[in-house]
Each structure stands twice: as C-alpha cells, then as structure tokens.
mmCIF file of C-alpha atoms and ligand atoms in Angstrom:
data_model
loop_
_atom_site.group_PDB
_atom_site.id
_atom_site.type_symbol
_atom_site.label_atom_id
_atom_site.label_comp_id
_atom_site.label_asym_id
_atom_site.label_seq_id
_atom_site.Cartn_x
_atom_site.Cartn_y
_atom_site.Cartn_z
ATOM 1 C CA VAL K 1154 -47.362 -52.547 -112.969
ATOM 2 C CA GLU K 1155 -47.913 -53.394 -116.642
ATOM 3 C CA SER K 1156 -44.579 -55.198 -116.913
ATOM 4 C CA ALA K 1157 -45.459 -57.156 -113.768
ATOM 5 C CA LYS K 1158 -48.797 -58.157 -115.308
ATOM 6 C CA ARG K 1159 -47.086 -59.199 -118.534
ATOM 7 C CA ALA K 1160 -44.429 -61.260 -116.722
ATOM 8 C CA ALA K 1161 -47.070 -63.127 -114.690
ATOM 9 C CA ALA K 1162 -49.228 -63.777 -117.751
ATOM 10 C CA TYR K 1163 -46.336 -64.992 -119.892
ATOM 11 C CA ALA K 1164 -45.079 -67.380 -117.199
ATOM 12 C CA ALA K 1165 -48.560 -68.794 -116.596
ATOM 13 C CA VAL K 1166 -49.156 -69.407 -120.312
ATOM 14 C CA ASP K 1167 -45.714 -70.956 -120.778
ATOM 15 C CA ASN K 1168 -46.305 -73.311 -117.852
ATOM 16 C CA HIS K 1169 -50.004 -74.176 -118.279
ATOM 17 C CA VAL K 1170 -51.150 -73.782 -121.915
ATOM 18 C CA LYS K 1171 -49.890 -76.982 -123.510
ATOM 19 C CA PRO K 1172 -49.634 -77.746 -127.266
ATOM 20 C CA ASN K 1173 -52.323 -80.442 -126.907
ATOM 21 C CA HIS K 1174 -54.805 -78.072 -125.211
ATOM 22 C CA VAL K 1175 -57.813 -77.455 -127.450
ATOM 23 C CA VAL K 1176 -60.311 -75.466 -125.316
ATOM 24 C CA ILE K 1177 -59.027 -72.482 -123.345
ATOM 25 C CA GLY K 1178 -61.047 -70.173 -121.097
ATOM 26 C CA ILE K 1179 -60.025 -66.511 -121.176
ATOM 27 C CA GLY K 1180 -60.915 -64.302 -118.223
ATOM 28 C CA SER K 1181 -61.518 -60.570 -117.855
ATOM 29 C CA GLY K 1182 -59.609 -57.526 -116.682
ATOM 30 C CA SER K 1183 -56.348 -55.758 -117.508
ATOM 31 C CA THR K 1184 -53.944 -58.691 -117.076
ATOM 32 C CA VAL K 1185 -55.566 -61.195 -119.433
ATOM 33 C CA PRO K 1186 -54.651 -59.208 -122.575
ATOM 34 C CA TYR K 1187 -51.083 -60.347 -121.905
ATOM 35 C CA VAL K 1188 -52.340 -63.945 -121.590
ATOM 36 C CA VAL K 1189 -53.931 -63.717 -125.048
ATOM 37 C CA GLU K 1190 -50.803 -62.009 -126.406
ATOM 38 C CA ARG K 1191 -48.607 -64.883 -125.174
ATOM 39 C CA ILE K 1192 -50.978 -67.595 -126.447
ATOM 40 C CA ALA K 1193 -51.057 -65.938 -129.886
ATOM 41 C CA GLN K 1194 -47.240 -66.092 -129.896
ATOM 42 C CA GLN K 1195 -47.519 -69.909 -129.758
ATOM 43 C CA GLY K 1196 -48.300 -69.634 -133.442
ATOM 44 C CA ALA K 1197 -51.147 -70.076 -135.923
ATOM 45 C CA ALA K 1198 -50.445 -73.777 -136.442
ATOM 46 C CA VAL K 1199 -51.459 -74.689 -132.877
ATOM 47 C CA ASN K 1200 -54.037 -71.920 -132.391
ATOM 48 C CA GLU K 1201 -56.027 -72.677 -135.556
ATOM 49 C CA LYS K 1202 -57.074 -75.971 -133.919
ATOM 50 C CA ARG K 1203 -58.030 -74.343 -130.600
ATOM 51 C CA TRP K 1204 -61.245 -72.820 -129.279
ATOM 52 C CA PHE K 1205 -61.288 -69.891 -126.864
ATOM 53 C CA VAL K 1206 -64.194 -69.386 -124.470
ATOM 54 C CA PRO K 1207 -64.694 -65.810 -123.176
ATOM 55 C CA THR K 1208 -65.931 -64.709 -119.750
ATOM 56 C CA GLY K 1209 -67.752 -61.666 -121.079
ATOM 57 C CA PHE K 1210 -67.840 -58.983 -123.733
ATOM 58 C CA GLN K 1211 -64.341 -57.625 -123.062
ATOM 59 C CA SER K 1212 -62.873 -61.128 -123.070
ATOM 60 C CA LYS K 1213 -64.669 -61.997 -126.337
ATOM 61 C CA GLU K 1214 -63.312 -58.897 -128.080
ATOM 62 C CA LEU K 1215 -59.784 -59.746 -126.867
ATOM 63 C CA ILE K 1216 -60.030 -63.184 -128.468
ATOM 64 C CA ILE K 1217 -61.454 -61.856 -131.746
ATOM 65 C CA ASP K 1218 -58.899 -59.019 -131.965
ATOM 66 C CA ALA K 1219 -56.098 -61.577 -131.552
ATOM 67 C CA GLY K 1220 -57.487 -63.574 -134.511
ATOM 68 C CA LEU K 1221 -58.361 -66.543 -132.309
ATOM 69 C CA ARG K 1222 -61.550 -68.640 -132.557
ATOM 70 C CA VAL K 1223 -64.344 -67.800 -130.112
ATOM 71 C CA ALA K 1224 -66.509 -70.620 -128.742
ATOM 72 C CA ASP K 1225 -69.468 -70.842 -126.398
ATOM 73 C CA VAL K 1226 -69.157 -72.676 -123.135
ATOM 74 C CA ASP K 1227 -72.336 -74.519 -124.227
ATOM 75 C CA SER K 1228 -70.289 -76.295 -126.905
ATOM 76 C CA PHE K 1229 -67.458 -77.096 -124.500
ATOM 77 C CA PRO K 1230 -68.750 -77.856 -121.008
ATOM 78 C CA SER K 1231 -65.287 -79.019 -120.073
ATOM 79 C CA ILE K 1232 -62.273 -76.824 -120.671
ATOM 80 C CA ASP K 1233 -58.582 -77.721 -120.641
ATOM 81 C CA VAL K 1234 -57.432 -74.579 -118.833
ATOM 82 C CA THR K 1235 -58.916 -71.226 -117.829
ATOM 83 C CA ILE K 1236 -56.625 -68.305 -117.103
ATOM 84 C CA ASP K 1237 -58.069 -65.236 -115.389
ATOM 85 C CA GLY K 1238 -57.147 -62.283 -113.243
ATOM 86 C CA ALA K 1239 -58.096 -61.663 -109.643
ATOM 87 C CA ASP K 1240 -58.498 -58.784 -107.229
ATOM 88 C CA GLU K 1241 -56.791 -60.569 -104.339
ATOM 89 C CA VAL K 1242 -55.417 -64.081 -103.670
ATOM 90 C CA ASP K 1243 -54.679 -65.442 -100.191
ATOM 91 C CA ASN K 1244 -52.164 -68.093 -99.207
ATOM 92 C CA ALA K 1245 -54.727 -70.876 -99.662
ATOM 93 C CA LEU K 1246 -55.391 -69.650 -103.229
ATOM 94 C CA ASN K 1247 -58.841 -68.303 -102.334
ATOM 95 C CA CYS K 1248 -59.620 -65.319 -104.559
ATOM 96 C CA ILE K 1249 -61.686 -62.188 -104.464
ATOM 97 C CA LYS K 1250 -62.884 -61.655 -108.038
ATOM 98 C CA GLY K 1251 -65.414 -59.351 -109.640
ATOM 99 C CA GLY K 1252 -63.578 -56.039 -109.768
ATOM 100 C CA GLY K 1253 -64.662 -56.057 -113.400
ATOM 101 C CA ALA K 1254 -68.152 -57.352 -112.547
ATOM 102 C CA CYS K 1255 -67.625 -60.472 -114.667
ATOM 103 C CA GLN K 1256 -67.506 -63.010 -111.866
ATOM 104 C CA LEU K 1257 -70.541 -65.110 -112.892
ATOM 105 C CA ARG K 1258 -69.160 -66.242 -116.237
ATOM 106 C CA GLU K 1259 -65.644 -66.296 -114.776
ATOM 107 C CA LYS K 1260 -66.740 -68.757 -112.095
ATOM 108 C CA VAL K 1261 -68.546 -70.943 -114.643
ATOM 109 C CA LEU K 1262 -65.354 -71.210 -116.696
ATOM 110 C CA ALA K 1263 -63.154 -71.613 -113.626
ATOM 111 C CA GLU K 1264 -65.294 -74.540 -112.493
ATOM 112 C CA ALA K 1265 -65.454 -76.069 -115.990
ATOM 113 C CA ALA K 1266 -61.669 -76.063 -116.378
ATOM 114 C CA ASN K 1267 -59.347 -78.904 -115.505
ATOM 115 C CA ASP K 1268 -56.891 -76.203 -114.436
ATOM 116 C CA PHE K 1269 -57.904 -72.733 -113.223
ATOM 117 C CA ILE K 1270 -54.893 -70.417 -113.191
ATOM 118 C CA VAL K 1271 -54.810 -66.857 -111.855
ATOM 119 C CA VAL K 1272 -52.477 -64.125 -113.117
ATOM 120 C CA ALA K 1273 -51.968 -60.788 -111.370
ATOM 121 C CA ASP K 1274 -49.493 -58.118 -110.370
ATOM 122 C CA TYR K 1275 -47.909 -57.906 -106.912
ATOM 123 C CA ARG K 1276 -50.733 -55.716 -105.548
ATOM 124 C CA LYS K 1277 -53.072 -58.725 -105.537
ATOM 125 C CA ASN K 1278 -50.775 -61.091 -103.634
ATOM 126 C CA GLY K 1279 -52.318 -61.177 -100.153
ATOM 127 C CA THR K 1280 -52.196 -63.286 -97.027
ATOM 128 C CA GLN K 1281 -55.806 -62.926 -95.902
ATOM 129 C CA LEU K 1282 -58.631 -61.836 -98.223
ATOM 130 C CA GLY K 1283 -59.821 -58.301 -97.558
ATOM 131 C CA THR K 1284 -56.418 -56.882 -96.652
ATOM 132 C CA LYS K 1285 -55.316 -55.850 -100.162
ATOM 133 C CA TRP K 1286 -58.705 -55.576 -101.881
ATOM 134 C CA THR K 1287 -60.711 -53.378 -99.502
ATOM 135 C CA GLN K 1288 -63.549 -52.357 -101.860
ATOM 136 C CA GLY K 1289 -65.624 -55.300 -100.715
ATOM 137 C CA ILE K 1290 -66.759 -58.647 -102.084
ATOM 138 C CA PRO K 1291 -68.313 -58.167 -105.545
ATOM 139 C CA ILE K 1292 -71.751 -59.807 -105.618
ATOM 140 C CA GLU K 1293 -73.864 -60.149 -108.766
ATOM 141 C CA VAL K 1294 -77.553 -59.711 -107.925
ATOM 142 C CA ALA K 1295 -80.877 -59.766 -109.758
ATOM 143 C CA PRO K 1296 -81.959 -56.116 -110.207
ATOM 144 C CA PHE K 1297 -85.409 -56.890 -108.771
ATOM 145 C CA ALA K 1298 -83.835 -58.019 -105.482
ATOM 146 C CA PHE K 1299 -80.911 -55.620 -105.041
ATOM 147 C CA ALA K 1300 -82.419 -53.552 -102.207
ATOM 148 C CA LYS K 1301 -83.343 -56.659 -100.227
ATOM 149 C CA VAL K 1302 -79.888 -58.166 -100.729
ATOM 150 C CA LEU K 1303 -78.275 -54.898 -99.611
ATOM 151 C CA GLN K 1304 -80.423 -54.911 -96.464
ATOM 152 C CA ASN K 1305 -79.551 -58.535 -95.698
ATOM 153 C CA LEU K 1306 -75.822 -57.957 -96.284
ATOM 154 C CA LYS K 1307 -75.866 -55.068 -93.828
ATOM 155 C CA ARG K 1308 -77.655 -57.289 -91.301
ATOM 156 C CA MET K 1309 -74.953 -59.937 -91.908
ATOM 157 C CA GLY K 1310 -72.209 -57.488 -91.008
ATOM 158 C CA SER K 1311 -71.368 -55.549 -94.167
ATOM 159 C CA ALA K 1312 -72.338 -52.087 -92.906
ATOM 160 C CA ASP K 1313 -70.898 -50.368 -95.985
ATOM 161 C CA ALA K 1314 -72.363 -52.637 -98.671
ATOM 162 C CA LYS K 1315 -73.357 -50.576 -101.672
ATOM 163 C CA LEU K 1316 -74.661 -50.879 -105.203
ATOM 164 C CA ARG K 1317 -71.875 -50.399 -107.778
ATOM 165 C CA MET K 1318 -72.659 -47.306 -109.825
ATOM 166 C CA GLY K 1319 -71.404 -46.677 -113.359
ATOM 167 C CA LYS K 1320 -68.645 -44.132 -113.914
ATOM 168 C CA ALA K 1321 -69.235 -43.310 -117.588
ATOM 169 C CA LYS K 1322 -72.846 -44.394 -117.299
ATOM 170 C CA ALA K 1323 -75.677 -42.914 -115.306
ATOM 171 C CA GLY K 1324 -77.158 -45.367 -112.856
ATOM 172 C CA PRO K 1325 -75.845 -48.747 -111.643
ATOM 173 C CA VAL K 1326 -73.302 -50.950 -113.437
ATOM 174 C CA VAL K 1327 -75.172 -53.613 -115.452
ATOM 175 C CA THR K 1328 -73.287 -56.894 -115.953
ATOM 176 C CA ASP K 1329 -73.017 -58.864 -119.233
ATOM 177 C CA ASN K 1330 -75.904 -60.932 -117.847
ATOM 178 C CA GLY K 1331 -78.161 -57.904 -117.217
ATOM 179 C CA ASN K 1332 -77.710 -57.955 -113.458
ATOM 180 C CA PHE K 1333 -76.467 -55.439 -110.863
ATOM 181 C CA CYS K 1334 -73.335 -55.638 -108.741
ATOM 182 C CA ILE K 1335 -73.052 -54.955 -105.008
ATOM 183 C CA ASP K 1336 -69.688 -54.408 -103.306
ATOM 184 C CA ALA K 1337 -69.845 -55.678 -99.734
ATOM 185 C CA PRO K 1338 -66.882 -54.998 -97.417
ATOM 186 C CA PHE K 1339 -66.864 -57.227 -94.338
ATOM 187 C CA PRO K 1340 -64.756 -56.873 -91.147
ATOM 188 C CA LEU K 1341 -61.540 -58.916 -91.491
ATOM 189 C CA SER K 1342 -62.791 -61.297 -88.793
ATOM 190 C CA TYR K 1343 -65.492 -62.450 -91.232
ATOM 191 C CA MET K 1344 -62.917 -63.006 -93.966
ATOM 192 C CA LYS K 1345 -60.941 -65.595 -92.043
ATOM 193 C CA ASP K 1346 -63.092 -68.375 -93.543
ATOM 194 C CA PRO K 1347 -63.966 -67.238 -97.059
ATOM 195 C CA SER K 1348 -65.692 -70.555 -97.887
ATOM 196 C CA GLU K 1349 -68.149 -70.100 -95.026
ATOM 197 C CA LEU K 1350 -68.850 -66.482 -95.949
ATOM 198 C CA LEU K 1351 -69.320 -67.510 -99.592
ATOM 199 C CA VAL K 1352 -72.074 -69.968 -98.661
ATOM 200 C CA LYS K 1353 -73.863 -67.458 -96.408
ATOM 201 C CA ILE K 1354 -73.901 -64.794 -99.109
ATOM 202 C CA LYS K 1355 -74.801 -67.199 -101.921
ATOM 203 C CA LEU K 1356 -77.895 -68.341 -99.978
ATOM 204 C CA LEU K 1357 -79.353 -64.822 -99.852
ATOM 205 C CA THR K 1358 -82.378 -64.717 -102.151
ATOM 206 C CA GLY K 1359 -81.572 -62.644 -105.221
ATOM 207 C CA VAL K 1360 -77.833 -63.321 -105.215
ATOM 208 C CA VAL K 1361 -76.705 -64.676 -108.590
ATOM 209 C CA GLU K 1362 -72.983 -65.200 -107.885
ATOM 210 C CA VAL K 1363 -70.403 -64.193 -105.298
ATOM 211 C CA GLY K 1364 -66.883 -62.939 -106.066
ATOM 212 C CA LEU K 1365 -65.242 -65.411 -103.673
ATOM 213 C CA PHE K 1366 -63.517 -68.258 -105.538
ATOM 214 C CA CYS K 1367 -62.643 -70.884 -102.930
ATOM 215 C CA ASN K 1368 -60.851 -74.190 -103.546
ATOM 216 C CA MET K 1369 -60.813 -73.542 -107.312
ATOM 217 C CA CYS K 1370 -57.451 -72.061 -108.202
ATOM 218 C CA LYS K 1371 -54.636 -74.487 -109.036
ATOM 219 C CA ALA K 1372 -51.859 -71.882 -109.223
ATOM 220 C CA ALA K 1373 -51.511 -68.113 -108.981
ATOM 221 C CA TYR K 1374 -48.768 -66.154 -110.758
ATOM 222 C CA PHE K 1375 -47.783 -62.701 -109.486
ATOM 223 C CA GLY K 1376 -45.448 -60.331 -111.314
ATOM 224 C CA ASN K 1377 -43.263 -58.409 -108.870
ATOM 225 C CA GLN K 1378 -41.880 -54.860 -109.109
ATOM 226 C CA ASP K 1379 -38.331 -56.177 -109.493
ATOM 227 C CA GLY K 1380 -39.259 -58.253 -112.547
ATOM 228 C CA THR K 1381 -39.380 -61.571 -110.679
ATOM 229 C CA ILE K 1382 -42.409 -63.857 -110.463
ATOM 230 C CA THR K 1383 -44.025 -65.322 -107.366
ATOM 231 C CA ILE K 1384 -45.965 -68.550 -107.909
ATOM 232 C CA LYS K 1385 -48.422 -69.843 -105.325
ATOM 233 C CA THR K 1386 -49.678 -73.410 -105.710
HETATM 234 O O1 DER Z 1192 -63.258 -59.105 -112.218
HETATM 235 C C1 DER Z 1192 -62.260 -59.850 -112.132
HETATM 236 O O2 DER Z 1192 -62.131 -60.763 -111.285
HETATM 237 C C2 DER Z 1192 -61.147 -59.606 -113.107
HETATM 238 O O3 DER Z 1192 -60.458 -60.790 -113.334
HETATM 239 C C3 DER Z 1192 -60.265 -58.423 -112.655
HETATM 240 O O4 DER Z 1192 -60.725 -57.822 -111.479
HETATM 241 C C4 DER Z 1192 -58.790 -58.731 -112.545
HETATM 242 O O5 DER Z 1192 -58.066 -57.558 -112.227
HETATM 243 P P1 DER Z 1192 -56.926 -56.992 -113.206
HETATM 244 O O6 DER Z 1192 -57.582 -55.994 -114.089
HETATM 245 O O7 DER Z 1192 -55.927 -56.385 -112.261
HETATM 246 O O8 DER Z 1192 -56.342 -58.144 -114.009
#
C-alpha cells in the first residue's frame, strides 16, 4: 500500500506543482508525506521562494521536518494548489474526508486553492461514496452540541452515528480546533446525492464542518497494487 501511496503522490506533484507555484496547501494523513517528499525533491532553489500552508498539526510538522517554510492561511487566502488525501472518492470526484479528523482546515484550504488535488491508494477509489469507506461521514462538531447533533443524525437516518473516541487517549478525539468528531454511517440510498446530504448535515446546529467534499476536487490520483496509477478528472 505504501508504494501505491508514493506513486500516486509523486505523479500528482509532478503534474500539478509547477515551478511558478508559490503557495501550496499540504493536507493530512499517511499519503501526504510522500507529497512533501516529492516537492522537496524539486530542490531548494524553487522551494526557498515557496510558502506551505498546513491543514493541522501533523501537516505542519511534515512541512517543518522537510525544511520547507510554513505559512498561515491568513497570509495567503488564495493558494496555487492544495494536495490532500481522502478516505473515498467517487466517479464524480466527490470525497469522504475526515478519517484523520482534520476536515475543517482541509476544506478551507481545498476551497482556497485554484487546484485541489487528491492522492490516495487503490482502496479509496470508489464508485459511490459509502461503499469503500464504511466508517461513516466524519463530522466536526462543537463539544457543547455533540449529543444534540448525534440525536439529530440518528433521526436523519444514521442509526449508528457515534462520537469518535480516542485510542491512545481517554475520552473523545479532540480536533486541532478543539472540537469533537462524530462518524455517521448512512444507508447507501442516502449517499447517492452527497451534495444534498452535505447541506442537510451542515445545517444541523452545532455542526462545524462535514467530511463530504463535493464539486471541489480537480483530479484524484490513485496508486494501484500493480504499480500503475489511475487518474480521475
Ligand atoms: O482526514 C483526511 O481526509 C485525510 O486526508 C486522510 O483520511 C487521508 O487518508 P490516508 O491516510 O489514507 O492518506
């Protein structure tokens, strides 16, 4: 799987991170380290003039560890290109994101970018959202409201919606923004129109951001088990 992630990341950087690009958004997860690795290989001469905007703590440390310059999105409201991972991508390039509970900042940078590019291994290449990633739609919620949001999600049809609990941490996962995360699986019939479901969930009081990225992704790169790449545009 790691070589598939690397192949997808390298191809995406080679095709979408141009020498004249100055501001680059770096996403979160286990595929983006290969994105940073490939960008660093473009050399100090071009990278010393660039700024790299992270989508969270992990992403920021990746940038710093690679010797690249970190910038705040505040200083660069518009970004040349953002490259990020995803938990599933359908044939219309809609994504489920938030497996790493970073989807708020990821969506801000995806929206701010001229080009939003997704990189993933073959396990994420789906036809309809919810078929490959079955853990549910990641939803960032204000801690004060989490029980009400859970109740409303169940009423909406997500019977198994649950608060994401820490593994190496007692209690719930807390995002880089100090919020909680709910994972809400919906029946596949609800997932046929991700844009519609996104709006319904986003309107629930207490929801901060929803891990459905619709009509945002310009291209998705998938590394396959046989070493080839699949590109969806
Ligand atoms: O949370 C996210 O959307 C991340 O980008 C992440 O889930 C991507 O998955 P990866 O670790 O397989 O790259």
